[in-house]
Coordinates of C-alpha atoms and ligand atoms in Angstrom, one line a residue:
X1 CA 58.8 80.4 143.0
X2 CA 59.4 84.1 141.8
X3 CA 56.7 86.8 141.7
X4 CA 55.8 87.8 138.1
X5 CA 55.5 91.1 139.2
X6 CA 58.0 92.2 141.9
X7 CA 60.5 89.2 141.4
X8 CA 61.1 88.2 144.4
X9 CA 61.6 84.3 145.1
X10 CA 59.3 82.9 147.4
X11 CA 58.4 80.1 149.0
X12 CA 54.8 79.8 148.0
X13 CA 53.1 82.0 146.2
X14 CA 49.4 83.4 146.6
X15 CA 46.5 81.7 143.7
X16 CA 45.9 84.6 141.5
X17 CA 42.9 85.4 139.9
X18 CA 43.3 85.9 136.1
X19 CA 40.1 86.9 135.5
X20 CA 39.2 88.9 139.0
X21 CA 36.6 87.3 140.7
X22 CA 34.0 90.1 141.3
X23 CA 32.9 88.6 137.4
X24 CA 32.0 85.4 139.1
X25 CA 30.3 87.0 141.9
X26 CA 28.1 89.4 139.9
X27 CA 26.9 87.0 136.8
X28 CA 26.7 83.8 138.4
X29 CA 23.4 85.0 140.2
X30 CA 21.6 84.2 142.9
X31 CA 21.2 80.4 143.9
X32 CA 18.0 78.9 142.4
X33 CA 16.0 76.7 144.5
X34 CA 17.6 73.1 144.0
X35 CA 21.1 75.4 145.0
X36 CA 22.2 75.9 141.4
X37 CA 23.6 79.0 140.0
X38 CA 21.8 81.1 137.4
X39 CA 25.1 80.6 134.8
X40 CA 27.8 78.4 134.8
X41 CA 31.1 79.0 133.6
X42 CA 32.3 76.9 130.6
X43 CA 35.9 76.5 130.3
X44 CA 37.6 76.0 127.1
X45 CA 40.3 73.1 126.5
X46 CA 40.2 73.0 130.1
X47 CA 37.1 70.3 131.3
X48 CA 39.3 69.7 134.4
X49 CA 38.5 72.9 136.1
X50 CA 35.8 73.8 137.8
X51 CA 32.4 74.9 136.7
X52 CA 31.5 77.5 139.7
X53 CA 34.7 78.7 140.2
X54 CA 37.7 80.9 138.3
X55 CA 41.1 79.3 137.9
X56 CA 43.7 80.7 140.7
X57 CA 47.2 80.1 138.8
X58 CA 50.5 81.0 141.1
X59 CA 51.3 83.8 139.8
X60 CA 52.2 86.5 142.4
X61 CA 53.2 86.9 146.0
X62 CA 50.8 87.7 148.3
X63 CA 51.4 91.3 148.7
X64 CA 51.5 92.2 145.2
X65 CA 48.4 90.3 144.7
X66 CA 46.8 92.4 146.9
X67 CA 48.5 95.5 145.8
X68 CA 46.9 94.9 142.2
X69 CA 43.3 94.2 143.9
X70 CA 43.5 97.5 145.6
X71 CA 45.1 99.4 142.6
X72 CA 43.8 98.0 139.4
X73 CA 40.4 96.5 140.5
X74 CA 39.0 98.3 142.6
X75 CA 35.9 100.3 141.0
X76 CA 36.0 98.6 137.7
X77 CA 32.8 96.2 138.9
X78 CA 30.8 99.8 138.5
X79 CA 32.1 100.6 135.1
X80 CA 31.9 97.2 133.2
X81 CA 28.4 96.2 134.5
X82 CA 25.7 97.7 136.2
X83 CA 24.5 96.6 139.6
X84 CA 21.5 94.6 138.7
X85 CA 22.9 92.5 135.9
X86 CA 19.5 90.9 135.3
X87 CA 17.7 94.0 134.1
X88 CA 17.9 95.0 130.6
X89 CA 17.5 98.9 131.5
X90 CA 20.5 98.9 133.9
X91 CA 22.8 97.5 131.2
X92 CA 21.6 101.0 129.1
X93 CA 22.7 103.4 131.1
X94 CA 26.3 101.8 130.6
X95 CA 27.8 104.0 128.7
X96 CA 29.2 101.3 125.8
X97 CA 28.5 102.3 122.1
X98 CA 29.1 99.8 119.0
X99 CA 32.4 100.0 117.4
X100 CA 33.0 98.1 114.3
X101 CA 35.8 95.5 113.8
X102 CA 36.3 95.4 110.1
X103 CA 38.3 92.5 107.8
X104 CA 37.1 89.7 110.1
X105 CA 34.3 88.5 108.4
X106 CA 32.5 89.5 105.2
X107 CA 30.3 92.5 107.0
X108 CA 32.1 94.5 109.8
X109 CA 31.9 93.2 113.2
X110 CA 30.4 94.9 115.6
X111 CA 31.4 94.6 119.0
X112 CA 30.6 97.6 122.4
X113 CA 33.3 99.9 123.4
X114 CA 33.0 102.2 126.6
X115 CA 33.0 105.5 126.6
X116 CA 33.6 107.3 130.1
X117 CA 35.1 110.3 130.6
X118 CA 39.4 110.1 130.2
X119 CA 40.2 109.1 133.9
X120 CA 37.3 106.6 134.3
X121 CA 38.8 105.3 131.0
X122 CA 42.3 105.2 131.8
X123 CA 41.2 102.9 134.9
X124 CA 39.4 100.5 132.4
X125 CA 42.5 100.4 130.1
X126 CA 44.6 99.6 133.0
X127 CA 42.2 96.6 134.1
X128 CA 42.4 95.5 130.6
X129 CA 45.9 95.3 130.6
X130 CA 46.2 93.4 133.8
X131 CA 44.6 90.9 133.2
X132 CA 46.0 90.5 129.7
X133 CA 49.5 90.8 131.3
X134 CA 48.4 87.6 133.9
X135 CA 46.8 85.7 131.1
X136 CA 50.1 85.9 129.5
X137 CA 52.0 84.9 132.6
X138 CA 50.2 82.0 133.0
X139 CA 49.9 81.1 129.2
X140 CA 54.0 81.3 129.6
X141 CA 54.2 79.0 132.7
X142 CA 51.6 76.3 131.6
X143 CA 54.4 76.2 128.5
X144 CA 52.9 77.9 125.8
X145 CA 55.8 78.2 123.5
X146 CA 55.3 82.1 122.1
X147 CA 54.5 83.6 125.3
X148 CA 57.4 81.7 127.1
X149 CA 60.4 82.8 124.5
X150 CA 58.5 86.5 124.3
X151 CA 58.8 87.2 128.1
X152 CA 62.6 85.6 127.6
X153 CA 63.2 87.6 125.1
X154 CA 64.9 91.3 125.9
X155 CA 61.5 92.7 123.9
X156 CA 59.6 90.8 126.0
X157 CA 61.1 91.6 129.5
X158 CA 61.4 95.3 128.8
X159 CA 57.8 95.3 128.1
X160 CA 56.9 93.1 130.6
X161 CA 58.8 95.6 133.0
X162 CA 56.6 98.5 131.8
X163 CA 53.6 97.0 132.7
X164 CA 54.6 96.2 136.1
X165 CA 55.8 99.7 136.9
X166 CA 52.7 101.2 134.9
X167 CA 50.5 98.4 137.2
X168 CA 51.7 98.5 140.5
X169 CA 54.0 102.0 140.4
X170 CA 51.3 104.1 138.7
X171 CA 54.3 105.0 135.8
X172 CA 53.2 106.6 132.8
X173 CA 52.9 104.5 129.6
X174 CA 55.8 105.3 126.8
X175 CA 54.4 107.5 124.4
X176 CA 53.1 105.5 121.9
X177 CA 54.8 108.4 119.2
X178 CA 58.2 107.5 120.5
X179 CA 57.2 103.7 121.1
X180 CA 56.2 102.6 117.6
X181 CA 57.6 99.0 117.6
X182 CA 55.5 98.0 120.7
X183 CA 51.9 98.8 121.4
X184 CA 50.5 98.5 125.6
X185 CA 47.2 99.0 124.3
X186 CA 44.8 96.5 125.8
X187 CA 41.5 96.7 124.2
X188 CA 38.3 95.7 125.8
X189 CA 35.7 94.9 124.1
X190 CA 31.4 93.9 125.0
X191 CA 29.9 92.1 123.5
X192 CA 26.2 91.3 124.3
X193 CA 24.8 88.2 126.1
X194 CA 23.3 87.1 123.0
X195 CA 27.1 86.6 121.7
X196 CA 27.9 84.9 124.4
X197 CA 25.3 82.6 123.9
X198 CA 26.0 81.7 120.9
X199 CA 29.4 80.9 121.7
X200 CA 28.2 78.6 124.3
X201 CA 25.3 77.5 122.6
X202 CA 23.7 77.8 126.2
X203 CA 21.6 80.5 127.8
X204 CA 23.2 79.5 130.9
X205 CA 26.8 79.5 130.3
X206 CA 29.5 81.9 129.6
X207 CA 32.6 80.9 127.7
X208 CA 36.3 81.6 129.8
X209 CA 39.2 81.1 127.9
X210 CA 42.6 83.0 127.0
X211 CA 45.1 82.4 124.5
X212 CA 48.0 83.3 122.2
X213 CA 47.7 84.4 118.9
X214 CA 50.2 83.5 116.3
X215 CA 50.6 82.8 112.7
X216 CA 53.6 81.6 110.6
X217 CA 55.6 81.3 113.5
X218 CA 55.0 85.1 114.3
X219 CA 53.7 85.6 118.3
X220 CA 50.8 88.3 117.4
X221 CA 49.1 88.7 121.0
X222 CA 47.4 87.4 123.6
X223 CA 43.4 87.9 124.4
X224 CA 41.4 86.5 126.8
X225 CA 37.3 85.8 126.9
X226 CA 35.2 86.2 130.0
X227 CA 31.7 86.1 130.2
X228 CA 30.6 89.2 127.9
X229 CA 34.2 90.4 127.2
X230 CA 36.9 90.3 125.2
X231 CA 40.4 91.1 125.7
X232 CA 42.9 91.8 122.9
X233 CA 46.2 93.2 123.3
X234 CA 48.9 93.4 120.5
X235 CA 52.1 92.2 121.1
X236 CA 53.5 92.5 117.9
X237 CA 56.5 94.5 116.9
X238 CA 56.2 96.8 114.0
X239 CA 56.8 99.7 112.3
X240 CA 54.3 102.6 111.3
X241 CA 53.7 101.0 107.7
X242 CA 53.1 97.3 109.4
X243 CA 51.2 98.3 112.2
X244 CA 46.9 98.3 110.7
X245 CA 48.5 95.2 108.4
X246 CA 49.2 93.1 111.7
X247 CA 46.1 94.4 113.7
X248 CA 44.2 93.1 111.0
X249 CA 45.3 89.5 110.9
X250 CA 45.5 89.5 114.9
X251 CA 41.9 90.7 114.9
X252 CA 40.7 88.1 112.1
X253 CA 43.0 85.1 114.7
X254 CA 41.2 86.2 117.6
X255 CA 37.6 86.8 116.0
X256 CA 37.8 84.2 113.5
X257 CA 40.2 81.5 114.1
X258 CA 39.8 81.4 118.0
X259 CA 35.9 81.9 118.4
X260 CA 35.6 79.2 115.7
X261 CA 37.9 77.3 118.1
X262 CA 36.2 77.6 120.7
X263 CA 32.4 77.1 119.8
X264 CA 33.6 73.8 118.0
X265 CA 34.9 72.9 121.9
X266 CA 32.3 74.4 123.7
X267 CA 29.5 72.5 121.2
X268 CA 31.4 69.2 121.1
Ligands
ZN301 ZN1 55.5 90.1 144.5

């Protein structure tokens, strides 16, 4: 088996996390008294995996899989959430402000960006890009036909080689002025537990779920949903005129088309 990230053929290779597990650990809560957990985790098109737990494709040696625990991870738990998830005050001094997503549905959609200062930022950008970047590994090796030709593709692999030196090397991103047919923006948005909710349609479970986005045969982007989160990243290729064309109707696939997909599963 080869390592997605430093390519090395292996004989077994270590269960990544997708989504890193310090989500599970802080939102899942304190067992009640009968031994439950405050929420459960609701998986979408997936009623095989477990409730209590966070799916641990193969996706990277060992080493590296610690390497991007130690690099990427480490600190983001602070910035996302605060450390009492449970009180409403905590979650205010988190620094996330509405943004609004617009073209989705009839009235913009509002959904929380954060705002920390540029290096606390970068670290979140970086998060939101790695797991993007393992959501589409594994989208690729369960078969998924877009993701699997992109990362064969010469596009795809030089792309995919970016991310693993910007990852695990600490390599600049291209300049997105000299890089205009490919974005490596990962965007991370919050949404509130009221959202989540309603996705669900349970106070007690959050929705887990990534995906590709495509239309008329065109591979868009992946994102991936976690508990109050959303991931989007563009994939797309483009040119300056195409680019807000595209991020409209990958926003409107993700927003629209997939949530709609995946409150009919989660409510069925
Ligand atoms: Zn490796």
């Amino acid at each position: 088996m080869i390592c997605i990230a430093c390519g090395t053929e292996k004989e077994a290779l270590a269960r990544s996390h997708v989504i890193p597990n310090f989500i599970r650990k802080r939102l899942t809560g304190e067992a009640r008294a009968d031994g439950s957990k405050k929420y459960s985790f609701k998986w979408v098109d997936r009623k095989d995996l477990p409730k209590q737990d966070l799916p641990k494709p193969n996706l990277m040696c060992e080493k590296c899989d610690n390497d991007l625990g130690a690099r990427v991870e480490n600190g983001i738990a602070a910035l996302l959430m605060p450390n009492c998830v449970n009180v409403h005050e905590e979650w205010e001094k988190i620094p996330i402000f509405p943004h609004e997503i617009n073209d989705v549905f009839a009235e913009p959609l509002t959904l929380g960006v954060y705002d920390y200062p540029l290096n606390e930022l970068w670290k979140l950008e970086k998060f939101a890009l790695s797991v993007a970047w393992r959501a589409l590994h594994d989208l690729s090796k369960n078969g998924e036909a877009f993701s699997s030709a992109f990362l064969g593709s010469a596009r795809g692999s030089d792309i995919n080689k970016t991310v693993v030196r910007h990852l695990f090397h600490n390599d600049e991103l291209p300049n997105p002025y000299y890089t205009l047919q490919t974005t490596y923006d990962a965007s991370i948005y919050y949404w509130s537990p009221s959202t989540a909710a309603l996705i669900t349609n349970k106070v007690d479970e959050m929705p887990f779920a990534w995906t590709e986005l495509t239309e008329d045969d065109e591979f868009l982007g992946v994102a991936v949903m976690f508990a109050y989160w959303v991931i989007v990243w563009p994939l797309f290729e483009h040119d300056s005129s195409q680019y807000s064309t595209k991020l409209k109707r990958l926003n409107k696939l993700c927003f629209w088309d997939w949530w709609g997909h995946v409150r009919k599963q989660l409510n069925s």
